[in-house]
Coordinates of C-alpha atoms and ligand atoms in Angstrom, one line a residue:
M1 CA -16.1 24.1 41.2
K2 CA -16.3 26.8 43.8
R3 CA -13.3 28.9 43.0
L4 CA -12.7 29.9 39.4
I5 CA -9.8 31.6 37.8
I6 CA -11.0 33.3 34.6
K7 CA -8.3 34.4 32.1
I8 CA -9.5 37.1 29.7
G9 CA -7.2 37.8 26.7
S10 CA -6.5 41.1 25.0
N11 CA -8.1 40.0 21.7
I12 CA -11.5 39.8 23.4
L13 CA -11.3 43.0 25.3
A14 CA -9.3 45.5 23.3
S15 CA -7.8 46.4 20.0
A16 CA -5.0 48.8 19.2
E17 CA -7.2 51.0 17.0
R18 CA -10.3 51.1 19.1
G19 CA -8.9 50.6 22.6
L20 CA -11.1 48.8 25.1
N21 CA -14.2 47.1 23.8
T22 CA -16.6 48.2 26.6
K23 CA -19.6 46.3 25.2
R24 CA -17.7 43.0 25.5
L25 CA -16.2 43.9 28.8
R26 CA -19.7 44.6 30.1
A27 CA -21.1 41.3 28.8
I28 CA -18.2 39.4 30.5
T29 CA -18.6 41.2 33.8
K30 CA -22.3 40.4 33.8
D31 CA -21.5 36.7 33.1
I32 CA -19.0 36.6 36.0
A33 CA -21.3 38.5 38.4
D34 CA -24.0 36.0 37.5
V35 CA -21.9 33.0 38.5
I36 CA -20.7 34.7 41.7
D37 CA -24.4 35.3 42.6
R38 CA -24.8 31.5 42.2
G39 CA -22.2 30.9 45.0
H40 CA -18.9 30.7 43.0
E41 CA -15.8 32.8 43.7
A42 CA -13.9 34.4 40.8
V43 CA -10.4 35.6 40.4
I44 CA -9.8 37.3 37.0
V45 CA -6.5 37.4 35.1
S46 CA -7.1 40.1 32.6
S47 CA -4.9 41.3 29.7
G48 CA -5.7 44.4 27.7
A49 CA -3.6 47.0 29.5
I50 CA -1.2 47.4 26.6
A51 CA -3.9 47.3 23.9
A52 CA -5.9 50.0 25.9
G53 CA -2.8 52.1 26.3
L54 CA -1.8 52.0 22.6
K55 CA -5.0 53.9 21.6
K56 CA -4.4 56.6 24.3
L57 CA -0.8 56.9 23.0
G58 CA -2.0 57.2 19.4
L59 CA -0.2 54.1 18.3
K60 CA -1.8 51.9 15.7
E61 CA -0.1 48.6 16.4
K62 CA 1.7 46.9 19.2
P63 CA 5.3 48.3 19.3
K64 CA 8.3 46.0 19.5
D65 CA 10.2 48.4 21.8
I66 CA 9.8 47.2 25.4
K67 CA 9.8 50.7 26.8
L68 CA 6.8 51.7 24.7
K69 CA 5.0 48.5 25.6
Q70 CA 5.6 49.2 29.3
A71 CA 4.5 52.8 28.9
A72 CA 1.3 51.6 27.1
A73 CA 0.7 49.1 29.9
A74 CA 1.1 51.8 32.5
I75 CA -1.4 54.1 30.7
G76 CA -3.8 51.3 29.8
Q77 CA -3.9 49.5 33.2
S78 CA -5.9 52.3 34.8
S79 CA -8.4 52.4 32.0
L80 CA -8.8 48.6 32.2
M81 CA -9.3 48.7 36.0
W82 CA -11.7 51.7 35.8
A83 CA -13.8 49.9 33.1
Y84 CA -14.0 46.7 35.3
E85 CA -14.7 48.7 38.4
Q86 CA -17.6 50.6 36.8
H87 CA -19.2 47.6 35.1
F88 CA -18.9 45.3 38.1
A89 CA -20.3 48.0 40.4
D90 CA -23.5 47.9 38.3
F91 CA -23.9 44.3 39.3
G92 CA -23.1 45.0 42.9
K93 CA -19.5 43.7 42.9
K94 CA -16.2 45.2 44.0
V95 CA -12.9 44.7 42.4
A96 CA -9.2 44.9 43.5
Q97 CA -6.1 45.3 41.4
V98 CA -3.2 42.8 42.0
L99 CA -0.2 43.3 39.7
L100 CA 2.4 40.5 39.8
T101 CA 5.8 39.8 38.2
R102 CA 7.5 36.4 37.9
D103 CA 9.7 37.4 40.8
D104 CA 6.6 37.6 43.1
I105 CA 5.9 34.0 42.3
T106 CA 9.5 32.8 42.6
N107 CA 10.2 34.4 45.9
R108 CA 8.5 32.3 48.6
R109 CA 7.8 35.3 50.9
R110 CA 6.2 37.4 48.2
Y111 CA 4.3 34.4 47.0
I112 CA 2.8 33.8 50.4
N113 CA 2.0 37.6 50.8
A114 CA 0.2 37.6 47.4
K115 CA -1.7 34.5 48.5
N116 CA -2.7 36.0 51.8
T117 CA -3.9 39.2 50.1
L118 CA -5.9 37.2 47.5
F119 CA -7.6 35.0 50.1
T120 CA -8.4 38.1 52.2
L121 CA -10.0 39.8 49.1
L122 CA -12.0 36.7 48.4
S123 CA -13.2 36.5 52.0
F124 CA -14.6 40.0 51.6
G125 CA -16.4 38.9 48.4
V126 CA -14.2 41.2 46.3
I127 CA -13.1 40.1 42.8
P128 CA -9.3 40.2 42.5
L129 CA -8.2 41.4 39.0
I130 CA -4.7 40.2 38.3
N131 CA -2.4 41.4 35.5
E132 CA 1.3 41.3 35.0
N133 CA 3.1 44.3 36.4
D134 CA 4.3 45.2 32.9
P135 CA 6.0 48.6 33.7
V136 CA 8.6 46.9 35.9
A137 CA 8.7 43.4 34.3
V138 CA 11.4 42.7 31.8
D139 CA 12.9 39.5 30.5
E140 CA 13.6 37.0 33.3
I141 CA 11.1 38.5 35.7
K142 CA 8.3 38.3 33.0
F143 CA 5.7 35.6 32.8
G144 CA 5.9 35.9 29.0
D145 CA 2.2 36.0 28.6
N146 CA -0.9 36.1 30.8
D147 CA -1.8 32.5 30.0
M148 CA 1.2 31.4 32.1
L149 CA 0.4 34.0 34.7
A150 CA -3.2 32.5 34.9
A151 CA -1.8 29.0 35.4
L152 CA 0.5 30.1 38.2
A153 CA -2.3 32.2 39.8
A154 CA -4.6 29.1 39.6
G155 CA -2.0 27.2 41.7
L156 CA -1.5 30.2 44.0
V157 CA -5.2 30.5 44.9
E158 CA -5.8 26.7 44.8
A159 CA -8.5 27.2 42.1
D160 CA -11.0 24.5 41.3
M161 CA -11.0 25.4 37.7
L162 CA -9.2 27.6 35.2
V163 CA -11.3 29.1 32.4
I164 CA -9.4 30.6 29.6
L165 CA -11.6 32.9 27.5
S166 CA -10.2 33.1 24.0
D167 CA -11.2 34.5 20.6
V168 CA -11.9 30.9 19.3
E169 CA -14.3 28.3 20.7
G170 CA -11.6 26.0 21.9
L171 CA -9.0 23.7 20.5
Y172 CA -9.7 22.5 16.9
S173 CA -8.6 19.4 15.0
K174 CA -7.0 21.8 12.5
N175 CA -6.7 25.5 11.9
P176 CA -10.2 26.7 12.6
K177 CA -10.1 28.6 9.3
N178 CA -10.6 25.2 7.6
K179 CA -14.2 24.3 7.0
D180 CA -13.8 20.7 8.2
A181 CA -12.0 21.7 11.4
Q182 CA -13.7 20.1 14.4
L183 CA -13.8 21.4 17.9
I184 CA -12.1 19.0 20.3
R185 CA -14.3 18.6 23.3
S186 CA -12.0 16.9 25.7
V187 CA -8.3 16.3 26.1
Q188 CA -7.0 13.7 28.6
K189 CA -3.4 14.5 28.2
I190 CA -1.5 17.3 26.3
T191 CA 0.7 15.1 24.1
P192 CA 3.2 16.5 21.4
D193 CA 0.4 15.6 18.8
I194 CA -2.0 17.8 20.6
E195 CA 0.6 20.6 20.8
K196 CA 1.0 20.3 17.0
L197 CA -2.7 21.2 16.6
A198 CA -2.0 24.5 18.3
G199 CA 0.5 25.5 15.6
G200 CA 2.7 27.5 18.0
K201 CA 1.7 30.8 16.4
S202 CA 1.1 34.1 18.3
S203 CA -1.9 36.3 17.6
A204 CA -1.4 39.9 16.6
I205 CA -2.4 41.8 19.7
G206 CA -1.9 39.4 22.6
T207 CA 1.3 37.5 23.0
G208 CA -0.4 34.1 23.7
G209 CA -2.0 32.2 20.9
M210 CA -3.3 28.6 21.3
Y211 CA 0.1 27.1 21.9
S212 CA 0.7 29.1 25.0
K213 CA -2.8 28.3 26.2
L214 CA -2.0 24.6 25.9
I215 CA 1.2 25.0 27.9
A216 CA -0.7 26.9 30.6
A217 CA -3.5 24.3 30.5
G218 CA -0.9 21.5 30.9
Q219 CA 0.7 23.3 33.9
A220 CA -2.7 23.8 35.6
N221 CA -3.6 20.2 34.9
D222 CA -0.4 19.1 36.6
H223 CA -1.6 21.1 39.7
G224 CA -4.7 18.9 39.5
I225 CA -6.8 21.8 38.2
P226 CA -9.2 21.2 35.3
V227 CA -9.0 23.8 32.5
V228 CA -11.5 24.9 29.9
I229 CA -10.5 26.9 26.8
M230 CA -13.6 28.6 25.4
S231 CA -14.9 31.6 23.5
G232 CA -15.0 34.9 25.3
K233 CA -17.0 36.5 22.6
K234 CA -20.4 34.9 23.4
S235 CA -22.4 35.6 26.5
G236 CA -23.7 33.1 29.0
L237 CA -21.1 30.4 28.4
I238 CA -19.5 30.4 31.9
A239 CA -22.9 29.7 33.4
R240 CA -23.6 27.0 30.9
L241 CA -20.3 25.4 31.7
L242 CA -20.9 25.4 35.4
S243 CA -24.4 23.9 34.9
G244 CA -22.6 20.9 33.4
K245 CA -23.1 21.6 29.7
E246 CA -20.3 20.9 27.1
V247 CA -18.6 24.2 26.3
G248 CA -15.2 24.7 24.6
T249 CA -12.4 22.2 25.2
Y250 CA -12.0 20.5 28.6
F251 CA -8.6 19.5 29.7
H252 CA -8.6 16.8 32.4
P253 CA -6.6 17.4 35.6
R254 CA -3.8 15.0 36.5
G255 CA -4.5 13.6 39.9
Q256 CA -5.6 15.4 43.0
R257 CA -5.2 19.2 43.3
M258 CA -1.8 20.1 44.8
S259 CA -1.5 22.4 47.8
S260 CA -0.2 25.8 46.8
K261 CA 3.1 24.9 48.5
K262 CA 3.6 21.9 46.3
G263 CA 2.5 23.9 43.3
W264 CA 5.1 26.5 44.2
I265 CA 7.8 23.9 44.4
A266 CA 6.8 22.4 41.1
Y267 CA 6.3 25.6 39.0
G268 CA 6.9 28.7 41.1
V269 CA 10.4 28.5 42.3
R270 CA 13.3 28.3 39.8
S271 CA 15.7 25.4 40.1
K272 CA 19.4 26.1 40.6
G273 CA 20.7 22.7 39.3
A274 CA 19.9 19.1 38.7
I275 CA 20.4 15.6 40.1
Y276 CA 20.4 12.6 37.8
L277 CA 18.9 9.5 39.3
D278 CA 19.3 5.8 38.7
D279 CA 16.2 3.7 37.8
G280 CA 15.7 2.5 41.4
A281 CA 15.6 6.1 42.7
V282 CA 13.2 7.1 40.0
K283 CA 10.9 4.3 41.0
A284 CA 11.2 5.1 44.7
L285 CA 10.2 8.8 44.1
T286 CA 7.4 8.2 41.5
E287 CA 5.9 5.0 42.6
M288 CA 6.7 4.5 46.3
G289 CA 6.4 8.1 47.7
R290 CA 9.9 8.0 49.1
S291 CA 12.5 10.7 49.8
L292 CA 15.7 11.0 47.7
L293 CA 18.8 9.3 49.3
P294 CA 22.4 9.6 48.1
S295 CA 22.6 6.0 46.9
G296 CA 20.2 6.8 43.9
M297 CA 22.2 9.7 42.6
V298 CA 24.4 9.3 39.5
K299 CA 25.3 12.8 38.5
I300 CA 25.1 16.4 39.8
E301 CA 24.7 19.3 37.5
G302 CA 25.2 23.0 38.3
E303 CA 26.2 24.7 41.5
F304 CA 23.8 25.1 44.3
E305 CA 23.6 25.5 48.1
V306 CA 21.7 23.9 50.9
G307 CA 18.0 25.1 50.7
D308 CA 18.1 25.6 46.9
Y309 CA 15.6 23.9 44.7
V310 CA 16.8 21.4 42.2
R311 CA 15.4 19.2 39.5
C312 CA 15.6 15.4 39.7
L313 CA 16.1 13.9 36.3
G314 CA 16.1 10.3 35.0
K315 CA 19.3 9.0 33.4
D316 CA 17.8 10.1 30.0
G317 CA 17.3 13.7 31.3
K318 CA 13.6 13.3 31.7
K319 CA 12.2 15.6 34.5
I320 CA 11.0 13.4 37.4
A321 CA 10.6 15.7 40.4
K322 CA 11.7 19.0 41.9
G323 CA 12.6 19.6 45.5
L324 CA 14.6 21.4 48.2
T325 CA 18.1 20.0 48.7
N326 CA 19.6 19.4 52.2
Y327 CA 23.1 19.4 50.7
S328 CA 25.1 21.6 48.4
S329 CA 26.2 20.5 45.0
K330 CA 29.8 20.3 46.3
D331 CA 28.8 17.9 49.0
L332 CA 26.4 15.9 46.8
N333 CA 29.4 15.2 44.5
L334 CA 31.1 13.6 47.4
I335 CA 28.2 11.4 48.5
K336 CA 26.5 10.5 45.3
G337 CA 26.0 6.7 45.0
K338 CA 26.9 6.2 48.6
K339 CA 24.9 4.6 51.4
T340 CA 23.3 6.9 54.1
S341 CA 25.6 5.3 56.6
E342 CA 28.6 6.6 54.6
I343 CA 27.5 10.3 54.5
E344 CA 29.3 11.4 57.7
K345 CA 32.6 9.7 56.8
A346 CA 32.5 11.4 53.3
L347 CA 31.6 14.9 54.5
G348 CA 32.7 15.0 58.1
Y349 CA 29.1 15.8 59.1
K350 CA 25.6 14.6 58.4
Y351 CA 22.6 16.9 58.1
S352 CA 20.1 14.1 57.3
D353 CA 19.8 10.8 55.6
E354 CA 17.6 12.4 52.9
V355 CA 19.1 14.5 50.1
I356 CA 15.6 15.8 49.5
H357 CA 12.9 15.0 52.0
R358 CA 9.6 13.8 50.7
D359 CA 7.7 16.8 52.2
N360 CA 9.9 19.2 50.2
L361 CA 9.6 17.3 46.9
V362 CA 7.0 17.2 44.1
V363 CA 6.9 14.6 41.5
V364 CA 6.1 16.3 38.2
Ligands
LIG1 N1 -0.1 42.0 30.4 C1 -0.4 42.4 29.1 C2 -1.6 43.4 29.0 O1 -2.3 43.5 29.9 C3 -0.8 41.3 28.2 C4 0.1 40.1 28.2 C5 -0.5 38.9 27.4 O2 -1.7 38.7 27.5 O3 0.2 38.3 26.7 O4 -1.7 44.0 28.0

């Protein structure tokens, strides 16, 4: 558990009326500085810019207007950074600001640039503080909320664990307002029943809520990264967790940790279309570690070019894999269901036997 990503939500750090909660921020920075002193690396994904900005703008609650939210984020981000910088300095730590949009993750070159910067910062012992670049992020280039940003950042820095600090102790068997609600200690797999426990409701100041935390946890788990959702309102919990004590709710990773390249294919890049597969091809991809050949394709959806990323779906539409296609959708329509020996005759050329090579494919 060397490299930790720690996601800190707005609810813990700030409120619209009072702005930043510096007492809590100090306690959290101390906790994180402590675990760094014990040999861990930390990357922080922190919200709180909008909430901090609202107070400075004299607004009592989070506005609906996107321009106001962006202005609040721009005003609040500097306060947020300044607060972290001052408190971490007291514990001998340096911080660096890294603002990202969804586009920075989707675009392979920017993704690699961000990764190189983050790794360089870590090599200097600096704590990268990531937030969404809210003033420029609208709609399709937005992560939506920082839980999802944290899951993608965990894949980006190949984190050993994602810790989500929340205003509740973890995932409960029912709404934690009920007296008999029980804290669930460990989740093997995020099933629809588990998702139901999260209720799907957003909290007032952040945009996340437990539901989005579960989606983010599931995504990090798919990268092979364990996730803990726990309280960010109590001190000393991160150190307790790292000493092996039960804290919050632990979400088990699925398989080995993916390389950041595979993580990017699976969750970073957006797909341009889909290829429906027969059962034999599904088995070849999921159980035998094979590449995708034309013979296993039954239907092509969408328009895409060579080098685009596409989803591979089962006949029922279930997502099986994602990968980089060696043929355009137009050509795939001409070779679907055919043997590899028939590609050249059908197209007049052959780029490769594989439609998607195994090295450029991730089973999800
Ligand atoms: N990026 C936003 C902020 O810093 C918060 C987004 C979220 O946590 O949902 O205020």
